[in-house]
mmCIF file of C-alpha atoms in Angstrom:
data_model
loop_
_atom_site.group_PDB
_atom_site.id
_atom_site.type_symbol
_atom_site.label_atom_id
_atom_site.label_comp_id
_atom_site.label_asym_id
_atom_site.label_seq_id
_atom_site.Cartn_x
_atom_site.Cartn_y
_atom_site.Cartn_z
ATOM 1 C CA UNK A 720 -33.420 -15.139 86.667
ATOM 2 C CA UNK A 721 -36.830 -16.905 86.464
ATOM 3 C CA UNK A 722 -37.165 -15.026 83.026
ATOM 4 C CA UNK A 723 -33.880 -16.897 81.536
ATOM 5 C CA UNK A 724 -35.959 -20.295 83.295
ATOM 6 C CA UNK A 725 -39.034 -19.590 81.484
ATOM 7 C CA UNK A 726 -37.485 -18.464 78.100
ATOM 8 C CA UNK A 727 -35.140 -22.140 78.343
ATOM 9 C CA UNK A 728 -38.296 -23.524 78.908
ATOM 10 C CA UNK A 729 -39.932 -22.371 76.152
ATOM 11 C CA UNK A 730 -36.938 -23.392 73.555
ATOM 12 C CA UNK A 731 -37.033 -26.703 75.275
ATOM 13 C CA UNK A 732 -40.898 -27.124 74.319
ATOM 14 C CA UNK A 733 -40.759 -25.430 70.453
ATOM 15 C CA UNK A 734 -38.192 -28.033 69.824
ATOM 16 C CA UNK A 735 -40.346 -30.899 71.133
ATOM 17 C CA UNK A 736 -42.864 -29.754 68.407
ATOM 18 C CA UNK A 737 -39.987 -29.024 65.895
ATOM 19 C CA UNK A 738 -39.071 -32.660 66.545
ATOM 20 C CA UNK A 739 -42.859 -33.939 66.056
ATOM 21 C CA UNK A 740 -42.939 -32.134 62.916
ATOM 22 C CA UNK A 741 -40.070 -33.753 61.564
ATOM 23 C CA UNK A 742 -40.905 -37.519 62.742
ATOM 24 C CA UNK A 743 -44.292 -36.671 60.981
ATOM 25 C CA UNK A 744 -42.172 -35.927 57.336
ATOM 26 C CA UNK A 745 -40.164 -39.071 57.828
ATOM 27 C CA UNK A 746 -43.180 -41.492 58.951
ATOM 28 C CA UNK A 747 -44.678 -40.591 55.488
ATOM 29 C CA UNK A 748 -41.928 -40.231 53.374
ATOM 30 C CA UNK A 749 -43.342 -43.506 51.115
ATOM 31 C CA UNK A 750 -47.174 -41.690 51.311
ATOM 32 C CA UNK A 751 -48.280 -40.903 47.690
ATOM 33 C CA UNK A 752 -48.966 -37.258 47.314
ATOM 34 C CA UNK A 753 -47.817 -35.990 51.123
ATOM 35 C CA UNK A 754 -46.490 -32.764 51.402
ATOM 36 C CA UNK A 755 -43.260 -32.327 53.206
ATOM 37 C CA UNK A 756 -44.275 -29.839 56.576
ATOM 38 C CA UNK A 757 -42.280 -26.974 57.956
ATOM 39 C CA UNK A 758 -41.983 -25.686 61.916
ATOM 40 C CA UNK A 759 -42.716 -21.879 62.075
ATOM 41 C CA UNK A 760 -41.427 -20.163 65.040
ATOM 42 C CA UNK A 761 -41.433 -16.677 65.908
ATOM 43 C CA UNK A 762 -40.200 -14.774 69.541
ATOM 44 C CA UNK A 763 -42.401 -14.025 71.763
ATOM 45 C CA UNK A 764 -44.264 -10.728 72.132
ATOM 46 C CA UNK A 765 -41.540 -8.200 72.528
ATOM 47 C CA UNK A 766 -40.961 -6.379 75.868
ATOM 48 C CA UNK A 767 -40.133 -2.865 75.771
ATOM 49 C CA UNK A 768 -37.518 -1.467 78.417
ATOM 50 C CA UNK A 769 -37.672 2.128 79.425
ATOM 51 C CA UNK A 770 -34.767 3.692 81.744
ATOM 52 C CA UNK A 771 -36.045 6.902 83.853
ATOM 53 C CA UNK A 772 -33.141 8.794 84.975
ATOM 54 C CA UNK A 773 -35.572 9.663 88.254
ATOM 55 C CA UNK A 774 -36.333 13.445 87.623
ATOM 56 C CA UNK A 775 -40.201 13.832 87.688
ATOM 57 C CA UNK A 776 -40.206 15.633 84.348
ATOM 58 C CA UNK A 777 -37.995 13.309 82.429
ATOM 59 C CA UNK A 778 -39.363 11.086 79.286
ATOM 60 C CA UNK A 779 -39.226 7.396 78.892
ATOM 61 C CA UNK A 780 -35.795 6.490 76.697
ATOM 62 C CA UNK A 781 -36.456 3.153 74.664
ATOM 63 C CA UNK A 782 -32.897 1.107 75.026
ATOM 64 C CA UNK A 783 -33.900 -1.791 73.440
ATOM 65 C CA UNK A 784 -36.105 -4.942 73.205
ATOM 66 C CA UNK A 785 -35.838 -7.953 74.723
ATOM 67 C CA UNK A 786 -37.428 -11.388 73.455
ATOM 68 C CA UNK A 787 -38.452 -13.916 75.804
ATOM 69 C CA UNK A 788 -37.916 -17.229 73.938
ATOM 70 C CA UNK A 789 -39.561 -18.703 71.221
ATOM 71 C CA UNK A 790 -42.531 -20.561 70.343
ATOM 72 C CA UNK A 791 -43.418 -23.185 67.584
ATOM 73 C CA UNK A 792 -46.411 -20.757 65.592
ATOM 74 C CA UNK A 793 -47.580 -22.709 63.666
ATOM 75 C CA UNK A 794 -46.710 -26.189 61.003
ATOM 76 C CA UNK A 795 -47.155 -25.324 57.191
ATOM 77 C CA UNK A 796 -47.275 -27.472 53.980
ATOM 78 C CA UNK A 797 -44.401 -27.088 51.421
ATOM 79 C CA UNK A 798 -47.214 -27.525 48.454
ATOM 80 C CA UNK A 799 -44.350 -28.155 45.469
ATOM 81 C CA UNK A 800 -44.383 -30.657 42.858
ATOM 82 C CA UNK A 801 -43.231 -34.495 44.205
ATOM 83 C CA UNK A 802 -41.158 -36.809 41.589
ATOM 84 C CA UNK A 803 -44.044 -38.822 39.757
ATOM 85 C CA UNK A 804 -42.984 -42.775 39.221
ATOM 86 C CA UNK A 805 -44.891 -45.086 36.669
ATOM 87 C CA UNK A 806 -46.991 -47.968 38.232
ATOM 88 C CA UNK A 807 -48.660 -49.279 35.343
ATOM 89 C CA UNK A 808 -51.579 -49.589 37.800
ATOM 90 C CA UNK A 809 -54.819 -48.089 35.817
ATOM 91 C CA UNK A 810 -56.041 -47.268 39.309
ATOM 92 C CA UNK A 811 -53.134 -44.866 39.889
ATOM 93 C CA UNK A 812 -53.353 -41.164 39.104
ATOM 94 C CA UNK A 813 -50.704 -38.662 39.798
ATOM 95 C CA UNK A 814 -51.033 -34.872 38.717
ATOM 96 C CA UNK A 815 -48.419 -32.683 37.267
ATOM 97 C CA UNK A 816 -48.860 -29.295 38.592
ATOM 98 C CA UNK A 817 -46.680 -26.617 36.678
ATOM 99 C CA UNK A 818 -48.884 -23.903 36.771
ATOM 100 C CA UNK A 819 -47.031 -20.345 36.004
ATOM 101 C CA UNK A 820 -48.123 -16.125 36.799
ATOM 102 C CA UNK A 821 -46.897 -13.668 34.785
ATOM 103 C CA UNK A 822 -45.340 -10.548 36.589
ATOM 104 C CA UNK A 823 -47.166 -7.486 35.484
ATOM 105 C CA UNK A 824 -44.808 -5.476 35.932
ATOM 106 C CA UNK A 825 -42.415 -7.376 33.544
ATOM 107 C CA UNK A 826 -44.899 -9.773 31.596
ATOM 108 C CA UNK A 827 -42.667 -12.823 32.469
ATOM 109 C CA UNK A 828 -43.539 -15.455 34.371
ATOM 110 C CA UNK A 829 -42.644 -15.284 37.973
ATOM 111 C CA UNK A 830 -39.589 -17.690 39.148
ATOM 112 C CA UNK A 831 -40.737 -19.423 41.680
ATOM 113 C CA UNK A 832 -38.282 -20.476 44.593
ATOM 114 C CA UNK A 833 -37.634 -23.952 45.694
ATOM 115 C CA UNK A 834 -40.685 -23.547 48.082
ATOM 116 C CA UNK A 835 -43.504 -22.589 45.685
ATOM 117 C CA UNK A 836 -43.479 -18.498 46.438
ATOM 118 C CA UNK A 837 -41.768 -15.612 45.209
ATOM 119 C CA UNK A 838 -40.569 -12.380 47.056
ATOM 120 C CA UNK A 839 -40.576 -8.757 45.013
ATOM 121 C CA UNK A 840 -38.598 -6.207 45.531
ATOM 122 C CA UNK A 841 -41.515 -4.525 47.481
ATOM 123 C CA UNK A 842 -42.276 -7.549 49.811
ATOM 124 C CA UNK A 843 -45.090 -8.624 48.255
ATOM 125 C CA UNK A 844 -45.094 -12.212 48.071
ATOM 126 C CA UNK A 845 -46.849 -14.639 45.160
ATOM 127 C CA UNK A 846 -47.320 -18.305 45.996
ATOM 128 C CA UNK A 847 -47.711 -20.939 42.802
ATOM 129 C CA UNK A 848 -50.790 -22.418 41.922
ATOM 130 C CA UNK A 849 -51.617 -26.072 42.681
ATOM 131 C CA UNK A 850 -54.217 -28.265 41.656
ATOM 132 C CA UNK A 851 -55.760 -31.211 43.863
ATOM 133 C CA UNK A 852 -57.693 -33.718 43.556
ATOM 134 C CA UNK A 853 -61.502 -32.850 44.668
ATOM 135 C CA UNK A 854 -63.023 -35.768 46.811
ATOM 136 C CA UNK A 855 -65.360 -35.743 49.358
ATOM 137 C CA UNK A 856 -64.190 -35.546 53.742
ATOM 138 C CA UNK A 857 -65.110 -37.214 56.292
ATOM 139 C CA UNK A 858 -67.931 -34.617 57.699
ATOM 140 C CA UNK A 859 -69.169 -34.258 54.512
ATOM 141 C CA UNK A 860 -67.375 -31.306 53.455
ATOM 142 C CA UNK A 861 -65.169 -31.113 49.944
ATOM 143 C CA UNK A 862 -61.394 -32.244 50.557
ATOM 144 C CA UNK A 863 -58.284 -31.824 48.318
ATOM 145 C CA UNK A 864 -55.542 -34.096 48.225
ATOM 146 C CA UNK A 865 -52.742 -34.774 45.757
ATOM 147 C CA UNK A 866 -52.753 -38.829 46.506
ATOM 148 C CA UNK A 867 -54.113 -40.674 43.365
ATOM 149 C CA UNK A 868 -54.010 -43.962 44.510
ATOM 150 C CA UNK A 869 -57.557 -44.847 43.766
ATOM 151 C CA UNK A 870 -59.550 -48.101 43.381
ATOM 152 C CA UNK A 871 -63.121 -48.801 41.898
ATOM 153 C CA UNK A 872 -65.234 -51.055 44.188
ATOM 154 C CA UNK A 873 -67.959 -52.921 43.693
ATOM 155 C CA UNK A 874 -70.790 -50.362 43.635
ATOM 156 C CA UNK A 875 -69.103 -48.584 40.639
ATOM 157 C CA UNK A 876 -67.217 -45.677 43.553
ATOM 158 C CA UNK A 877 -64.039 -44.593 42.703
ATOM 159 C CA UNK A 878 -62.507 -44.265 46.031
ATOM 160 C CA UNK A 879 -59.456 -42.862 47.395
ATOM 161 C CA UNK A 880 -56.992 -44.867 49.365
ATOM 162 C CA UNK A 881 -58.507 -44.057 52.834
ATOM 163 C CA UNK A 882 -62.089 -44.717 51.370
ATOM 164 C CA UNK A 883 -62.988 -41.253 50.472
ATOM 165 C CA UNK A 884 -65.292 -40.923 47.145
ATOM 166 C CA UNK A 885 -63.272 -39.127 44.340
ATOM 167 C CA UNK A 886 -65.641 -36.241 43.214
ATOM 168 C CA UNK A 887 -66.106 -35.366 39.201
ATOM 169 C CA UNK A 888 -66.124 -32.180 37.488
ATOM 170 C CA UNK A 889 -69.745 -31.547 38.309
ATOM 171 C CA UNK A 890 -69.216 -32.251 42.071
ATOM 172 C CA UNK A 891 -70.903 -35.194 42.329
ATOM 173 C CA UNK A 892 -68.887 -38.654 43.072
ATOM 174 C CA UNK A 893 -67.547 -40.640 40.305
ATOM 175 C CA UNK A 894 -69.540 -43.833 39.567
ATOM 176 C CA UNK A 895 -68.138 -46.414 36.807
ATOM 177 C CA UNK A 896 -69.385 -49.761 35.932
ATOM 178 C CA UNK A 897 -66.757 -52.581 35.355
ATOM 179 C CA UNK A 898 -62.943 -51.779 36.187
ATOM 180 C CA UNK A 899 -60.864 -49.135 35.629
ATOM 181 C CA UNK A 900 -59.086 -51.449 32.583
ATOM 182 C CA UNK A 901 -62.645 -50.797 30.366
ATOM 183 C CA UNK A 902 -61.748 -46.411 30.963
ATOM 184 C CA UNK A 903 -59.083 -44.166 29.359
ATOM 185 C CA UNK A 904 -57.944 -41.007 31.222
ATOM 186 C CA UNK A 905 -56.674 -38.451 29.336
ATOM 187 C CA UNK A 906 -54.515 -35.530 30.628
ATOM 188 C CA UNK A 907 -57.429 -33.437 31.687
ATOM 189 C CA UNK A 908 -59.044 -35.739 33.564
ATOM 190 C CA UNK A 909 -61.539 -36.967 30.634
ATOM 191 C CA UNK A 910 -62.766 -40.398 31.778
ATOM 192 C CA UNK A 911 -63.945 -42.346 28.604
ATOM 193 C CA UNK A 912 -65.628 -45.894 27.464
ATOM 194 C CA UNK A 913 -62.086 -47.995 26.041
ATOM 195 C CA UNK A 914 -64.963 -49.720 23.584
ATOM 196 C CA UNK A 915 -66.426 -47.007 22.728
ATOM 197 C CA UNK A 916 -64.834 -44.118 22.944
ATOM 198 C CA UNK A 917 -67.457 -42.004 24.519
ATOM 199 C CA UNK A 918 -67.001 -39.307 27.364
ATOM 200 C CA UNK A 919 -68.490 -40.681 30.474
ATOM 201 C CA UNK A 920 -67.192 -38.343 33.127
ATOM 202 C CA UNK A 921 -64.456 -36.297 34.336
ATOM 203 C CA UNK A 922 -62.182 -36.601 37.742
ATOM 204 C CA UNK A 923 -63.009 -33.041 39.434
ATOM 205 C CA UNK A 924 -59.393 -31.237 39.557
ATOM 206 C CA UNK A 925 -59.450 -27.977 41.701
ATOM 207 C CA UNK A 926 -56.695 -25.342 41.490
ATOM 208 C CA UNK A 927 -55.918 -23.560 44.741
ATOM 209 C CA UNK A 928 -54.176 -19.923 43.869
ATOM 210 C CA UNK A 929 -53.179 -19.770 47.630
ATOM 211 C CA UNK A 930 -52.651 -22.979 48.389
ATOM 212 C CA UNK A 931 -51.309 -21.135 52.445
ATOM 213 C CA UNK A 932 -54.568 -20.911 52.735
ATOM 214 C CA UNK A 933 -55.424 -25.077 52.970
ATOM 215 C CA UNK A 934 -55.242 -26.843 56.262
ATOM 216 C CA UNK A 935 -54.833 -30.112 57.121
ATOM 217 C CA UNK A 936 -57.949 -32.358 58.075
ATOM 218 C CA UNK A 937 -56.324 -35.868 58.462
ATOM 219 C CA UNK A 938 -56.076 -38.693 56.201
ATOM 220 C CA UNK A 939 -53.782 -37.174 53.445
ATOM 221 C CA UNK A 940 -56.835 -34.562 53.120
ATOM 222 C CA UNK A 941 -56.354 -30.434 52.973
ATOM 223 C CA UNK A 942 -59.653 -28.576 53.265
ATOM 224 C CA UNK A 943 -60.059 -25.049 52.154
ATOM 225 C CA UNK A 944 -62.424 -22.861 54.959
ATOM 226 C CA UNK A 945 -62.833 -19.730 52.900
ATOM 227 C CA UNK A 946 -62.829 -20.448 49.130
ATOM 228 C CA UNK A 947 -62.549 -17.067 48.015
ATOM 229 C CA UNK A 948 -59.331 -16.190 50.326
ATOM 230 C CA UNK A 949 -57.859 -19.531 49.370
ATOM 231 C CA UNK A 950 -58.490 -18.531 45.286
ATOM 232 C CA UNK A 951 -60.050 -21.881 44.685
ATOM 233 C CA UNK A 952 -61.742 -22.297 41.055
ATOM 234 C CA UNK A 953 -61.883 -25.228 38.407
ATOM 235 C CA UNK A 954 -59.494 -26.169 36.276
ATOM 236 C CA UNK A 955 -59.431 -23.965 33.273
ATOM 237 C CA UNK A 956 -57.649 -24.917 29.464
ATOM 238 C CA UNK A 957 -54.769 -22.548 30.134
ATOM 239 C CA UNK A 958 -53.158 -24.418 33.135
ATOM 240 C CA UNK A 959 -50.554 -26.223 32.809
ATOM 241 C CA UNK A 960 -51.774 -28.957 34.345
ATOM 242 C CA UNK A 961 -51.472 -32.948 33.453
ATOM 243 C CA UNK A 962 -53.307 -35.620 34.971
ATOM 244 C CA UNK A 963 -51.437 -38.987 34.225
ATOM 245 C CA UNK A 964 -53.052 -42.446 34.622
ATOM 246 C CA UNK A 965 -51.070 -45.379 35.337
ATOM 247 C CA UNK A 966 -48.072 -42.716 37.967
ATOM 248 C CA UNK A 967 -48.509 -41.473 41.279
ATOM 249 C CA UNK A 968 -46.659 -39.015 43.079
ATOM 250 C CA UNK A 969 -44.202 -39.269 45.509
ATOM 251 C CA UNK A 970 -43.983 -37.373 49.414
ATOM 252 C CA UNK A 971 -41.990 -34.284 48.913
ATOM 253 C CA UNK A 972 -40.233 -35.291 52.244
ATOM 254 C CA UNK A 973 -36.094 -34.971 51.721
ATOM 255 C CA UNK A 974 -35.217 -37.845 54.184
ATOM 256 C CA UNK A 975 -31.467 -36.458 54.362
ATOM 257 C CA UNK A 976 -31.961 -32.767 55.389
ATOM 258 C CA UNK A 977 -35.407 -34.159 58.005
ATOM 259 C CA UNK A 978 -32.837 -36.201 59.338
ATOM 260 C CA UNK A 979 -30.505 -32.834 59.755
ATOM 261 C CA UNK A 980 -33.413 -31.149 61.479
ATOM 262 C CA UNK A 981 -34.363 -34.030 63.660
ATOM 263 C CA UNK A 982 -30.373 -33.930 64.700
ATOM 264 C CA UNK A 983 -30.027 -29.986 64.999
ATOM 265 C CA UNK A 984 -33.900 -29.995 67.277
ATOM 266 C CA UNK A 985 -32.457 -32.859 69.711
ATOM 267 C CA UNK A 986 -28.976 -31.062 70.275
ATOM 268 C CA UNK A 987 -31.130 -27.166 70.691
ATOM 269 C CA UNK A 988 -33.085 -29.258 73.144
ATOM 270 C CA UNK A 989 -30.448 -30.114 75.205
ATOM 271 C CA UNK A 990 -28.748 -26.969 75.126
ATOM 272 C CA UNK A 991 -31.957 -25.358 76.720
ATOM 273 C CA UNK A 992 -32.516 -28.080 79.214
ATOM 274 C CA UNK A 993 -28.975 -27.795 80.340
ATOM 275 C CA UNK A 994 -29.944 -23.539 80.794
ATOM 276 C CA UNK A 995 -32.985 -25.099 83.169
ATOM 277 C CA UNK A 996 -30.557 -27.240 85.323
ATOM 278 C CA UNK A 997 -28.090 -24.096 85.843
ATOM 279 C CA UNK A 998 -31.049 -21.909 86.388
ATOM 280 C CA UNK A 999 -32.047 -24.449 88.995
ATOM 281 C CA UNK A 1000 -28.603 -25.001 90.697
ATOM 282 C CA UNK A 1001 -28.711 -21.088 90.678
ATOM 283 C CA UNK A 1002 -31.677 -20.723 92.254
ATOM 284 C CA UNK A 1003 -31.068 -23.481 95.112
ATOM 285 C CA UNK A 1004 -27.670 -21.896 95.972
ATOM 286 C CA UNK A 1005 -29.900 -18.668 96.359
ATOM 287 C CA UNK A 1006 -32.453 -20.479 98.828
ATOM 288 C CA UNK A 1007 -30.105 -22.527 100.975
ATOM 289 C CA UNK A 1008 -27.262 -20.365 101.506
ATOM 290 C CA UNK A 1009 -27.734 -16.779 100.632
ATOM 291 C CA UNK A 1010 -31.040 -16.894 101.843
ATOM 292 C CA UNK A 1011 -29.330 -18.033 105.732
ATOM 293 C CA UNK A 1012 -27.299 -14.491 105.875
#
């Protein structure tokens, strides 16, 4: 009995977090660049059962397993292309990130699902390619984000929305003199001189093979703790990848189906709180009246 109280339990608090997940989508559904977040759960570790028949000779016989609720694992990023939408604001930068893998089995390129991946026939699963934005964290550390809603300030930084310095191809932050209306971005990032024409810099663009591998470090940021498991590299001339000045890209949040999930969490909720009052009712009905025989 307290197993079926505990497992209730359990449902009742990976919905909670299913629920925060969602509420997180819809609160930045109008964020430039946010990636739309899925709830992982999984079953608890499994409990094997073995029936003895009693004989001191006799072998374990497996009958089954039984799971003992679930629990929320873990929140991942649905890293897929958002719509892009001109703002014919020369501060604004969105990236188009179409990048494809050819199957070497087949020498076509892999179709990707919906969600970025693909599944072969053997299990082996292939994620799409993104490219970010490089710009520097909080602590220091490189960050990645797919928000282009930059500004220049008055020192000559190029600075993302949350005040984070946009880093160039070389690494180093991005220093301009004037406004952005005196530079020219071209599709690879190429900053140049409107007046003169000349290079002057380049917006660093990383692409992440394994883009899984990123975790979230606050402020629209991912950050990438093991570069060579993640796959991270430059951008090289074969990507298909398209840096557009004057656009920025949407939240891949779909406010119709979060609003589904928000629905479907609060009704599995209740279901599983109404299994921990009947559980309790049980259990009081044990105490108080079989408990006076």
């Amino acid at each position: 009995m307290l197993r079926g109280l505990y497992t209730a339990a359990s449902g009742m608090i990976t919905q909670q977090r299913r629920h925060d997940t969602v509420t997180q989508n819809i609160a930045n559904i109008n964020t430039p660049g946010y990636k739309q977040v899925e709830s992982i759960e999984r079953s608890f570790p499994e409990m094997l059962i073995s029936l003895t028949d009693g004989d001191q000779g006799a072998t374990n016989r497996n009958i089954g397993r039984l799971n003992t609720g679930v629990l929320a694992e873990e929140s991942i990023s649905m890293n897929v292309q958002g719509d892009v939408r001109q703002t014919n604001s020369l501060d604004d930068f969105a990236l188009v990130s179409e990048i494809n893998l050819a199957d070497p089995a087949t020498g076509q390129n892999i179709p990707f699902d919906a969600s970025g991946k693909y599944v072969a026939d053997n299990g082996t699963v292939t994620y799409r390619p993104q490219a970010f934005f490089a710009v520097t964290g909080k602590d220091g550390e490189t960050g990645y984000t797919r928000d282009g809603n930059f500004q220049l300030n008055g020192a000559g930084n190029l600075l993302t929305s949350t005040g984070n310095q946009v880093l160039g191809a070389n690494g180093n932050p991005v220093t301009l003199q004037g406004s952005m209306e005196d530079y020219n971005v071209d599709s690879r990032g190429v900053i140049t001189a409107r007046d003169t024409g000349g290079e002057v810099g380049r917006i660093g663009i990383t692409v992440v093979t394994q883009p899984g591998q990123m975790s979230r470090s606050g402020d629209g940021l991912f950050r990438i703790a093991n570069a060579q498991a993640a796959g991270a590299r430059a951008l090289e001339a074969g990507d298909n990848v398209e840096v557009r000045q004057g656009y920025l890209e949407g939240s891949t949040v779909d406010a119709a189906a979060s609003m589904v999930d928000l629905t479907a969490a609060m009704r599995a909720y209740e279901a599983n709180q109404k299994v921990v009052q009947f559980y309790d009712k049980s259990l009081e009905k044990t105490v108080n009246e079989i408990g006076r025989v």
